[in-house]
mmCIF file of C-alpha atoms in Angstrom:
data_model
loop_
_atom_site.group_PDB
_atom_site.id
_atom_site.type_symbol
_atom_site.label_atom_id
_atom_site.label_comp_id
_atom_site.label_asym_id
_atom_site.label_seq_id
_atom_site.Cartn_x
_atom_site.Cartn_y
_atom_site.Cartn_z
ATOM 1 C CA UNK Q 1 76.120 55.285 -34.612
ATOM 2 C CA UNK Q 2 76.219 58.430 -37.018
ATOM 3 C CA UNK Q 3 72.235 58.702 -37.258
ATOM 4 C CA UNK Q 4 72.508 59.033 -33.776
ATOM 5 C CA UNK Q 5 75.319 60.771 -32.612
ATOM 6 C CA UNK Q 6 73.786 63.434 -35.100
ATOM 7 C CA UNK Q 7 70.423 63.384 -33.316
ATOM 8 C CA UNK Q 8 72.151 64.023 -29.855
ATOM 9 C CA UNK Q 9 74.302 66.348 -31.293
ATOM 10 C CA UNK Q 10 71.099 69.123 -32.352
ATOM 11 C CA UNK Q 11 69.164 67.794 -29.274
ATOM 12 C CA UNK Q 12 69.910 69.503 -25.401
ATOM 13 C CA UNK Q 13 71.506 66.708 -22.966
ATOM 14 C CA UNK Q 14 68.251 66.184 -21.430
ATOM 15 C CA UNK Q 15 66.719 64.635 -24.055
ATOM 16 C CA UNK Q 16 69.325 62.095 -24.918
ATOM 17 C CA UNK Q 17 67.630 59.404 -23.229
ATOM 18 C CA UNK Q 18 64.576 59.423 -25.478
ATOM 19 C CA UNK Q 19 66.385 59.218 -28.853
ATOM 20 C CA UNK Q 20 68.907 56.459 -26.722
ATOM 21 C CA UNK Q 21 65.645 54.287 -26.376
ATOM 22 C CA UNK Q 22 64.127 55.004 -29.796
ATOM 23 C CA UNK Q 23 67.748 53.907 -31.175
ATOM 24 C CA UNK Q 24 67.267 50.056 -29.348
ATOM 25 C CA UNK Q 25 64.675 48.678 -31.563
ATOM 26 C CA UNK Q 26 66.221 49.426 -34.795
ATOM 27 C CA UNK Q 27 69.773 47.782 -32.944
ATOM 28 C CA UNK Q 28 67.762 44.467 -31.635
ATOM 29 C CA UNK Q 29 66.321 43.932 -34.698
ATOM 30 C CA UNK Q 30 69.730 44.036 -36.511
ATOM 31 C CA UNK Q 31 70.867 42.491 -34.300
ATOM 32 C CA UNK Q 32 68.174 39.469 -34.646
ATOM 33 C CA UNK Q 33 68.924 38.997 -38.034
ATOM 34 C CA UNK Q 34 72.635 37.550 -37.445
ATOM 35 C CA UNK Q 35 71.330 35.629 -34.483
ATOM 36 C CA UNK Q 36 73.494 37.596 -31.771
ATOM 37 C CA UNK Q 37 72.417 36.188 -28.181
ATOM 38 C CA UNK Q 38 70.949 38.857 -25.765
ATOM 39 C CA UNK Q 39 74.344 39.240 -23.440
ATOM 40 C CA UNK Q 40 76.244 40.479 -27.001
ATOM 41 C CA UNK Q 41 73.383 42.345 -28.100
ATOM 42 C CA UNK Q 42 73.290 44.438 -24.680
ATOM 43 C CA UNK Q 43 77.131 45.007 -24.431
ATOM 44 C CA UNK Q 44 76.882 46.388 -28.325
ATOM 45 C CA UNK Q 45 74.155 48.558 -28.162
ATOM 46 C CA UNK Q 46 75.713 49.754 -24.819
ATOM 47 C CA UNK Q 47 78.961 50.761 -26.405
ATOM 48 C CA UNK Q 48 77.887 51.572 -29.645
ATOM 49 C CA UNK Q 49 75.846 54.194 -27.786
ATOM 50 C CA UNK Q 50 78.419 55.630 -25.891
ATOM 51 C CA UNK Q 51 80.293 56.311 -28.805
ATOM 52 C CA UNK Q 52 77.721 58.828 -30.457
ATOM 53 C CA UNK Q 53 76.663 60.403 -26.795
ATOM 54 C CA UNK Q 54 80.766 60.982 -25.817
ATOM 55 C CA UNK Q 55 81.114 62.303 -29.693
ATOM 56 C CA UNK Q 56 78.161 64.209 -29.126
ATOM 57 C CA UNK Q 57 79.037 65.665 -25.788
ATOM 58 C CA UNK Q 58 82.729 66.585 -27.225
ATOM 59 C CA UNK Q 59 81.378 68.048 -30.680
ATOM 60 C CA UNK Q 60 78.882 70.632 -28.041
ATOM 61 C CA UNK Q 61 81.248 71.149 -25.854
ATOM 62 C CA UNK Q 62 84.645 71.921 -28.027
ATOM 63 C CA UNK Q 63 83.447 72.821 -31.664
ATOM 64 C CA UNK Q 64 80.316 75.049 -29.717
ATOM 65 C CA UNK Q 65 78.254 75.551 -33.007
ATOM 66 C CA UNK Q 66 78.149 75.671 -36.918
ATOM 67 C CA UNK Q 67 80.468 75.867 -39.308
ATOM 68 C CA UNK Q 68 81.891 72.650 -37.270
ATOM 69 C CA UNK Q 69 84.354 72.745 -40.563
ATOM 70 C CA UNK Q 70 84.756 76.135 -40.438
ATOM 71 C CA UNK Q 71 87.803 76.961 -39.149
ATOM 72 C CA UNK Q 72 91.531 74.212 -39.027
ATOM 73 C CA UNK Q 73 91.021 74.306 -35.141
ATOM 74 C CA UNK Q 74 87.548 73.007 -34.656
ATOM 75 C CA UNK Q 75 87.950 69.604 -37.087
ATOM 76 C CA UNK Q 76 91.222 69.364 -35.667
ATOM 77 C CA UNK Q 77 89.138 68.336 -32.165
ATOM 78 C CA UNK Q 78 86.712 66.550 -34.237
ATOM 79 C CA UNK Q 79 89.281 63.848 -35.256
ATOM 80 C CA UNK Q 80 90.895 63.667 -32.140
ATOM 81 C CA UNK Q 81 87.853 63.042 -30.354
ATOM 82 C CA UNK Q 82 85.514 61.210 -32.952
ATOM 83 C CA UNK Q 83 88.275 59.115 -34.822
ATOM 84 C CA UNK Q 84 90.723 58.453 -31.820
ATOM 85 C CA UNK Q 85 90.117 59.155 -28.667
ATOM 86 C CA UNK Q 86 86.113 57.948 -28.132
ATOM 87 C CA UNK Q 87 86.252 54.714 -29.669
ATOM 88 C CA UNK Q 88 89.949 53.861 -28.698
ATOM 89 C CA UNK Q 89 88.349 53.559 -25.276
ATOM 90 C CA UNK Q 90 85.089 52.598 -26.116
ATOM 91 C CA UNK Q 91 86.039 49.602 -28.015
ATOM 92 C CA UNK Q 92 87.730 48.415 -24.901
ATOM 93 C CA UNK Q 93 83.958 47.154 -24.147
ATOM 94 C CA UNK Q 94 83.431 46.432 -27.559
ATOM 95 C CA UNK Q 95 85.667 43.497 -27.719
ATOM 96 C CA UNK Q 96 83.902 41.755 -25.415
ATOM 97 C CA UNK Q 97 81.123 41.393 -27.748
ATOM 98 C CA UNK Q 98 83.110 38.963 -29.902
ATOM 99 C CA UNK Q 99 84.292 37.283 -26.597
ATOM 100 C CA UNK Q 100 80.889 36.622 -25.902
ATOM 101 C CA UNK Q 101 80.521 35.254 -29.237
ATOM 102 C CA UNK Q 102 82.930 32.360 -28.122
ATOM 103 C CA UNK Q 103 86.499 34.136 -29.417
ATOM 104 C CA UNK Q 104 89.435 33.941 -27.717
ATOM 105 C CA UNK Q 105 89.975 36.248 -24.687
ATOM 106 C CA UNK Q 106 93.729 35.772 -26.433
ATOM 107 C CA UNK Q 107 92.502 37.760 -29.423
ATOM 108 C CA UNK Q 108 91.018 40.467 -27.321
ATOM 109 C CA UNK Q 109 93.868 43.134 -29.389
ATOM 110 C CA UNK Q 110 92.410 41.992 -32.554
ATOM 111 C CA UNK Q 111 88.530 42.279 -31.454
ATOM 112 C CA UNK Q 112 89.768 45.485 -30.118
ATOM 113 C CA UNK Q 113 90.910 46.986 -32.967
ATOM 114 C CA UNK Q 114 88.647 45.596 -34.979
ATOM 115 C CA UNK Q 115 85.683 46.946 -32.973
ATOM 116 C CA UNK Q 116 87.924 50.642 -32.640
ATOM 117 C CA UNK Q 117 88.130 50.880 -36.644
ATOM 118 C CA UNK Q 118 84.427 50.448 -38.005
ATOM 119 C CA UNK Q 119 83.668 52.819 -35.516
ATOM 120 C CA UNK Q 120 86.835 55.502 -36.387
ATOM 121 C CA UNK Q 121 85.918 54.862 -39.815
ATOM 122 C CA UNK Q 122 82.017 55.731 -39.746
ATOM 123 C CA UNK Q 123 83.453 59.179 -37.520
ATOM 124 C CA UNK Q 124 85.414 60.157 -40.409
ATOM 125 C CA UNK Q 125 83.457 58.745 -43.815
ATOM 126 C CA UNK Q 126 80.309 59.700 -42.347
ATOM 127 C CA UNK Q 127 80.239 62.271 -39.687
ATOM 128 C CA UNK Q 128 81.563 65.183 -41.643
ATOM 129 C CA UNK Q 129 78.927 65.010 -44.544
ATOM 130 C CA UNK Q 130 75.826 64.404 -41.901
ATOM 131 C CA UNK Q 131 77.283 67.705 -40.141
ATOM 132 C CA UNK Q 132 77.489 69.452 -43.020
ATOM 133 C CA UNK Q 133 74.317 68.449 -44.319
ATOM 134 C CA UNK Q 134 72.541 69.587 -41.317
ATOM 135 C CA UNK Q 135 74.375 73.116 -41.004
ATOM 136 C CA UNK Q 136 72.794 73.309 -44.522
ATOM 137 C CA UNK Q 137 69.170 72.617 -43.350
ATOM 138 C CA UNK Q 138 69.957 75.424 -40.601
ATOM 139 C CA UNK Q 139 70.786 78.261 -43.487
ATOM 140 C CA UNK Q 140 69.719 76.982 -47.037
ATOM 141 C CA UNK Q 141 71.581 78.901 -49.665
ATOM 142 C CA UNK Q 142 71.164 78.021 -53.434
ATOM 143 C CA UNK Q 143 74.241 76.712 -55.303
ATOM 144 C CA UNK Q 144 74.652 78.682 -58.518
ATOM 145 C CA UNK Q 145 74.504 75.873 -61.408
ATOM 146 C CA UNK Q 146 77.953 75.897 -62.430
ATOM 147 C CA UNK Q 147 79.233 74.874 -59.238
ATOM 148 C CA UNK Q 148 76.538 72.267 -59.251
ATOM 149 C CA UNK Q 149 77.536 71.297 -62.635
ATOM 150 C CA UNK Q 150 81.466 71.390 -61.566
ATOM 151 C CA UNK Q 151 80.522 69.243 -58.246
ATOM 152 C CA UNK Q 152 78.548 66.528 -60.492
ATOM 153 C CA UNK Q 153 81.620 66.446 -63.300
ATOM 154 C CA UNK Q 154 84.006 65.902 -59.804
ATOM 155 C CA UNK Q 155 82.120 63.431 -58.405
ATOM 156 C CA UNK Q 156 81.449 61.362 -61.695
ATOM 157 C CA UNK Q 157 85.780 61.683 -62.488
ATOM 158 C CA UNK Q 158 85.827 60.041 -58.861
ATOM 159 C CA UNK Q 159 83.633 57.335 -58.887
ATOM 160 C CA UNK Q 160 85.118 56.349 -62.084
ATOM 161 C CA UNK Q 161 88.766 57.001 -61.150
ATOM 162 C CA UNK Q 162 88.527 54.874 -58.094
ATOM 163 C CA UNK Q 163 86.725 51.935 -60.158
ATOM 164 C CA UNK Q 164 89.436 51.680 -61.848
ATOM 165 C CA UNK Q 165 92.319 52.496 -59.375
ATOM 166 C CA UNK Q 166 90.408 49.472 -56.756
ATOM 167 C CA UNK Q 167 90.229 46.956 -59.106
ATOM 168 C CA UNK Q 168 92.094 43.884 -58.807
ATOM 169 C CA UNK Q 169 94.183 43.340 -61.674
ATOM 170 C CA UNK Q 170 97.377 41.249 -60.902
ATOM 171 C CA UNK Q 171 99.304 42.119 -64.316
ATOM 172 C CA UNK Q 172 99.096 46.156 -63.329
ATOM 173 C CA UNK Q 173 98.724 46.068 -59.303
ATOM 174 C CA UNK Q 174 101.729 43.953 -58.689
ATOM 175 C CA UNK Q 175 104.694 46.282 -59.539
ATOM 176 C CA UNK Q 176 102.333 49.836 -59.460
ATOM 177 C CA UNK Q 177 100.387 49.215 -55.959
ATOM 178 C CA UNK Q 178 101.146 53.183 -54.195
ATOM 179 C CA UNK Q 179 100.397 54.205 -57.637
ATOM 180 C CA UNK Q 180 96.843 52.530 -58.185
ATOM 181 C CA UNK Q 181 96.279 53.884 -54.293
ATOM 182 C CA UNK Q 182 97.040 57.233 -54.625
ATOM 183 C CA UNK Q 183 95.292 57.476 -57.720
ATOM 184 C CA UNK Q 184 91.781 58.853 -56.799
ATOM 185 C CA UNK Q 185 94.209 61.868 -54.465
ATOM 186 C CA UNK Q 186 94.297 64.617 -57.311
ATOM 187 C CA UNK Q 187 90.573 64.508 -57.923
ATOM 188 C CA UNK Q 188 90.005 64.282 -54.040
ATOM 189 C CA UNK Q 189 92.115 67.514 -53.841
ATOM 190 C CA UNK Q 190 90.515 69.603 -56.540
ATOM 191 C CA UNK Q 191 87.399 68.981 -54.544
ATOM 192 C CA UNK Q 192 88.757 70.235 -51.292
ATOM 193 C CA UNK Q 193 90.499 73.337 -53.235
ATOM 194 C CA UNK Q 194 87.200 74.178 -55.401
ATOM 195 C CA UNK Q 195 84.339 73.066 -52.575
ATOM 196 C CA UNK Q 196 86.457 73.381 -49.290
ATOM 197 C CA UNK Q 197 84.956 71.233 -46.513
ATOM 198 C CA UNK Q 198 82.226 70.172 -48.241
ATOM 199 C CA UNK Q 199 84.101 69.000 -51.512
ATOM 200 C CA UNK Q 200 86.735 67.036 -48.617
ATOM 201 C CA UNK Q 201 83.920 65.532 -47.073
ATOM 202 C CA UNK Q 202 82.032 64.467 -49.949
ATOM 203 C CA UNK Q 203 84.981 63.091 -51.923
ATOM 204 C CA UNK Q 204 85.792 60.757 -48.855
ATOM 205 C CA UNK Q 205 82.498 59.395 -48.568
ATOM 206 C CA UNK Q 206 82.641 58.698 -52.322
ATOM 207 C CA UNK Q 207 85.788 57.378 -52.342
ATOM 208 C CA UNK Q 208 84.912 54.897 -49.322
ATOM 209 C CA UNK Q 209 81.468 53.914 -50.809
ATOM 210 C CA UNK Q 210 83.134 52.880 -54.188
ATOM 211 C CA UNK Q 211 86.014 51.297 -51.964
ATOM 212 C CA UNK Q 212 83.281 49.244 -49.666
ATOM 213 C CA UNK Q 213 81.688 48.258 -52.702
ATOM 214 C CA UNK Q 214 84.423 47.011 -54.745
ATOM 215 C CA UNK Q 215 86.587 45.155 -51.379
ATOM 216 C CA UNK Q 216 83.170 43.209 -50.465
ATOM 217 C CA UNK Q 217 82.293 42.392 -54.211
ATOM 218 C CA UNK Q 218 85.712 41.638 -54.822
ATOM 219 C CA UNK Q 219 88.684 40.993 -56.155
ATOM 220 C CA UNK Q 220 90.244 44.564 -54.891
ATOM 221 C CA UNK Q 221 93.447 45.642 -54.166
ATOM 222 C CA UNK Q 222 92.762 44.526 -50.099
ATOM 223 C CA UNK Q 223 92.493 41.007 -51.097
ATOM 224 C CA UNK Q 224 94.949 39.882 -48.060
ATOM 225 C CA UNK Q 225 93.446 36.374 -47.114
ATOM 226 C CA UNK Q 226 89.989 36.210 -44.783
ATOM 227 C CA UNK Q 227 87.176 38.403 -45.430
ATOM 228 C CA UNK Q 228 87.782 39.995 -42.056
ATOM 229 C CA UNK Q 229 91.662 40.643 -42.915
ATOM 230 C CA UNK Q 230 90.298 42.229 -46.545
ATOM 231 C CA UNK Q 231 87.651 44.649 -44.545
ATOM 232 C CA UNK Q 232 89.931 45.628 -41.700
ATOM 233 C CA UNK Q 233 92.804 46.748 -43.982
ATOM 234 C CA UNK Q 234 90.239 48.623 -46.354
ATOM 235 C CA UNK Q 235 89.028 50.255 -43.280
ATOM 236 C CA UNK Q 236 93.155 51.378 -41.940
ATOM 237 C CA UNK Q 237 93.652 52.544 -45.905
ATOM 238 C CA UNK Q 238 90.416 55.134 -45.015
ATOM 239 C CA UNK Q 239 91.099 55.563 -41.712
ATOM 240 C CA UNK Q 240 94.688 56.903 -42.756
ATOM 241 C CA UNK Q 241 93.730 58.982 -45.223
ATOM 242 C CA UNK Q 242 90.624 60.976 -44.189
ATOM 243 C CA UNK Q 243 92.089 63.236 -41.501
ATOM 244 C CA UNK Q 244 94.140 64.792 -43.930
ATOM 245 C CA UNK Q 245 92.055 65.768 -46.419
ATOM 246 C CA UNK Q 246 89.117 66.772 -44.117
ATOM 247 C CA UNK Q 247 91.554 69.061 -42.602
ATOM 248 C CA UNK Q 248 92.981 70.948 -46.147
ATOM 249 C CA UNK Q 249 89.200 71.376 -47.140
ATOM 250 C CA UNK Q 250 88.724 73.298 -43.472
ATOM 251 C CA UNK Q 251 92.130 74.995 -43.942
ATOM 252 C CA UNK Q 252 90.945 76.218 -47.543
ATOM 253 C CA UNK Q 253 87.079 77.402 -45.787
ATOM 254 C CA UNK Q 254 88.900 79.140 -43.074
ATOM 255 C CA UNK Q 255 91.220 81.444 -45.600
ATOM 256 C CA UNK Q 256 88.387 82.001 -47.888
ATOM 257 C CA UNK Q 257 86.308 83.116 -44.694
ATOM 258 C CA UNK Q 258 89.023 85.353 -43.622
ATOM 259 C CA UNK Q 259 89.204 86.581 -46.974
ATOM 260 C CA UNK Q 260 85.366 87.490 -47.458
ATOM 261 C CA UNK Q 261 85.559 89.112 -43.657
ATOM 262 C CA UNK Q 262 88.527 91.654 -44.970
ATOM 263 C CA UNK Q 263 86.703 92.603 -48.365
ATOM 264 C CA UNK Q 264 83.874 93.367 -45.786
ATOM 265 C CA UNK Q 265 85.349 95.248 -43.528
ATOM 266 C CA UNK Q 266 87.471 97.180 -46.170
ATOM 267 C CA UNK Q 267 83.887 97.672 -47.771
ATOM 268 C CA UNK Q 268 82.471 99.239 -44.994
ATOM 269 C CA UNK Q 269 85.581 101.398 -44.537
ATOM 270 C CA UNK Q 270 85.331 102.890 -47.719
ATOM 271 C CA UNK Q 271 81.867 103.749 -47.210
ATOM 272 C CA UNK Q 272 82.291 105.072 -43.866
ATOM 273 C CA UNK Q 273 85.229 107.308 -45.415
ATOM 274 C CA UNK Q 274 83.012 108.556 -48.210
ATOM 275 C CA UNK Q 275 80.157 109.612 -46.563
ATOM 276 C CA UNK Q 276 82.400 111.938 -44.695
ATOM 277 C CA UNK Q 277 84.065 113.321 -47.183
ATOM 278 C CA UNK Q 278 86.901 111.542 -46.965
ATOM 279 C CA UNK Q 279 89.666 110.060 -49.160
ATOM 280 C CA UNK Q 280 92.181 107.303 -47.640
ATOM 281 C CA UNK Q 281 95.232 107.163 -49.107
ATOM 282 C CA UNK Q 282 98.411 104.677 -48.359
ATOM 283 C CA UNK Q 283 102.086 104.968 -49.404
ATOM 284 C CA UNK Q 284 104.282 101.924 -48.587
ATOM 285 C CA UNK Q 285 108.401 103.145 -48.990
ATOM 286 C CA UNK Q 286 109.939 100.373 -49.132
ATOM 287 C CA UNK Q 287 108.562 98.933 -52.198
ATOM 288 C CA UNK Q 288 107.106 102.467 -53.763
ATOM 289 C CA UNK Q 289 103.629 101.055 -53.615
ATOM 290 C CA UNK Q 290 100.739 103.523 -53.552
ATOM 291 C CA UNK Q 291 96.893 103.073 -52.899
ATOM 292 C CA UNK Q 292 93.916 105.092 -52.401
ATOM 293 C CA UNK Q 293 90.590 104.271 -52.606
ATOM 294 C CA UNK Q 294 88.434 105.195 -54.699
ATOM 295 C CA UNK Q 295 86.396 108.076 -53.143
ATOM 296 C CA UNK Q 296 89.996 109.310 -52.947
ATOM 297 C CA UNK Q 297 90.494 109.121 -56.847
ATOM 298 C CA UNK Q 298 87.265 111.021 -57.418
ATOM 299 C CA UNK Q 299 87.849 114.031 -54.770
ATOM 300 C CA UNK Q 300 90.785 114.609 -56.963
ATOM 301 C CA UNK Q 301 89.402 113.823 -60.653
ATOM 302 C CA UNK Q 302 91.878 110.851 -61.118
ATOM 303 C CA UNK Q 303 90.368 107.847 -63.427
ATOM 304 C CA UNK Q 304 90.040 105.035 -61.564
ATOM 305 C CA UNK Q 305 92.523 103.223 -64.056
ATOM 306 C CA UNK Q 306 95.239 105.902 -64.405
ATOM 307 C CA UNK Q 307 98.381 104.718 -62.983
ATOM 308 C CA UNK Q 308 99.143 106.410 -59.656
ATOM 309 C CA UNK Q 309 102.001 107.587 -58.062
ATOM 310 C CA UNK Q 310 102.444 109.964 -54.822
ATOM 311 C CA UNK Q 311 104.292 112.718 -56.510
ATOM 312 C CA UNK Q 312 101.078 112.985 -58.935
ATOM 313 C CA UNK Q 313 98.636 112.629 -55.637
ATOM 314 C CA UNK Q 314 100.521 115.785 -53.831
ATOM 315 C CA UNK Q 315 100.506 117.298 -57.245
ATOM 316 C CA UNK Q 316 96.615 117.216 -57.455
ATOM 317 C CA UNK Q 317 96.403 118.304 -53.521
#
């Protein structure tokens, strides 16, 4: 569903169809390989595709164009949208595919959810780091090393941390459970801080690949009875924590955007000031404060690191 929501999501509405078709043969022969009879296989591909065109169509329409993690407003749609809204209703068909199956129309709440979560969780695991990843391809910058080198040394404390944290050991996990849970948070953090969206992003997907791994290699911590009980409370645990983070790391992009967009504009006011002979000057009264910048300094031979007052500014004038 990711794979090709992203493909819709660079393509024009037009062209939807062909990627739609091109997206059946890799779905039938999945599909094949657990035996699923032709009525289930149709109603699955046909709601499986819905999700990625109405994500698609939403993503265009609301969050326009890169950065989609830009800015708190824009993934603030994206979860709303991706993770709730689209396959809340899109799993009502989705149900039906277990129905079909020979479950219970009694248990159509459980298919329901069931079918709602892998899909909210692949929106919010997923979707962010593919969107990302393309806005990269669109303007390719060159990480200097030591973030590279910070990002790898964040990454490897993660893995490791939730390894550790995820694994099933009845002598710790029975009196410290929130504890052992919450564990992998301060490294997930200091990658949103440090990276912004792209350090949220990432550090979910890690943290739900080493999760994935460990709940269907077992024992984990979401050892709750059936192997479908296990996945689908693995999948609430992710599903719960996500939006959150995803939203701090676009938070933390959209002050240090704002931030880089003042020193710019206070760059180019400077320049515009001293090229016409100018020197700006402010004096705030409440608090004494005094600024000037430095064109202003050097019209008036002040060093640039001499304390300055305004009594010793109207001295100079």
């Amino acid at each position: 569903n990711i794979v090709l929501f992203c493909a819709l999501l660079i393509t024009p509405p037009r062209q939807w169809w062909i990627y739609v078709a091109a997206a059946l043969p890799a779905h039938v022969l999945a599909e094949l390989r657990v035996g699923m009879p032709a009525s289930q296989m149709i109603v699955a591909f046909a709601t499986n595709c819905m999700v990625a065109i109405v994500n698609a169509f939403a993503v265009q329409r609301l969050m326009v164009e890169p950065p989609w993690f830009g800015t708190i407003r824009k993934p603030i749609f994206y979860v709303l949208i991706t993770a709730f809204v689209s396959p809340a209703v899109c799993a009502l068909g989705g149900a039906f595919v277990q129905i079909l199956g020979g479950g219970s129309i009694n248990d159509y709440g459980l298919f329901w959810a069931r079918w709602y979560a892998s899909n909210a969780l692949g929106s919010l695991t997923l979707g962010p780091l593919a969107m990302i990843c393309i806005e990269s391809t669109t303007r390719p910058r060159l990480a200097p090393t030591g973030r590279i080198v910070e990002g790898a040394i964040i990454a490897t404390f993660l893995v490791v941390t939730c390894i550790i944290a995820f694994e099933d050991l009845p002598s710790i996990s029975s009196g410290y459970l929130p504890l052992l849970l919450y564990l992998p948070l301060p490294i997930i953090i200091w990658a949103a801080v440090r990276f912004g969206a792209k350090g949220a992003s990432g550090a979910v997907f890690v943290l739900s690949v080493v999760l994935i791994w460990r709940t269907l290699n077992g024992p984990s911590l979401f050892d709750i009875g059936s192997p479908e009980a296990n996945v689908f409370g693995m999948q609430l645990f992710l599903i719960g924590l996500s939006p959150p983070i995803l939203l701090l790391g676009s938070a933390i992009e959209e002050t240090r955007r704002a931030e880089r967009t003042t020193r710019e504009r206070e760059g180019r006011i400077s320049f515009a000031a001293a090229s016409s002979n100018v020197g700006l000057w402010q004096y705030e009264f409440a608090t004494g404060a005094f600024w000037t910048t430095d064109y202003c300094r050097t019209l008036f031979g002040l060093s640039p690191s001499e304390p300055l007052t305004l009594d010793r500014l109207v001295s100079r004038i």
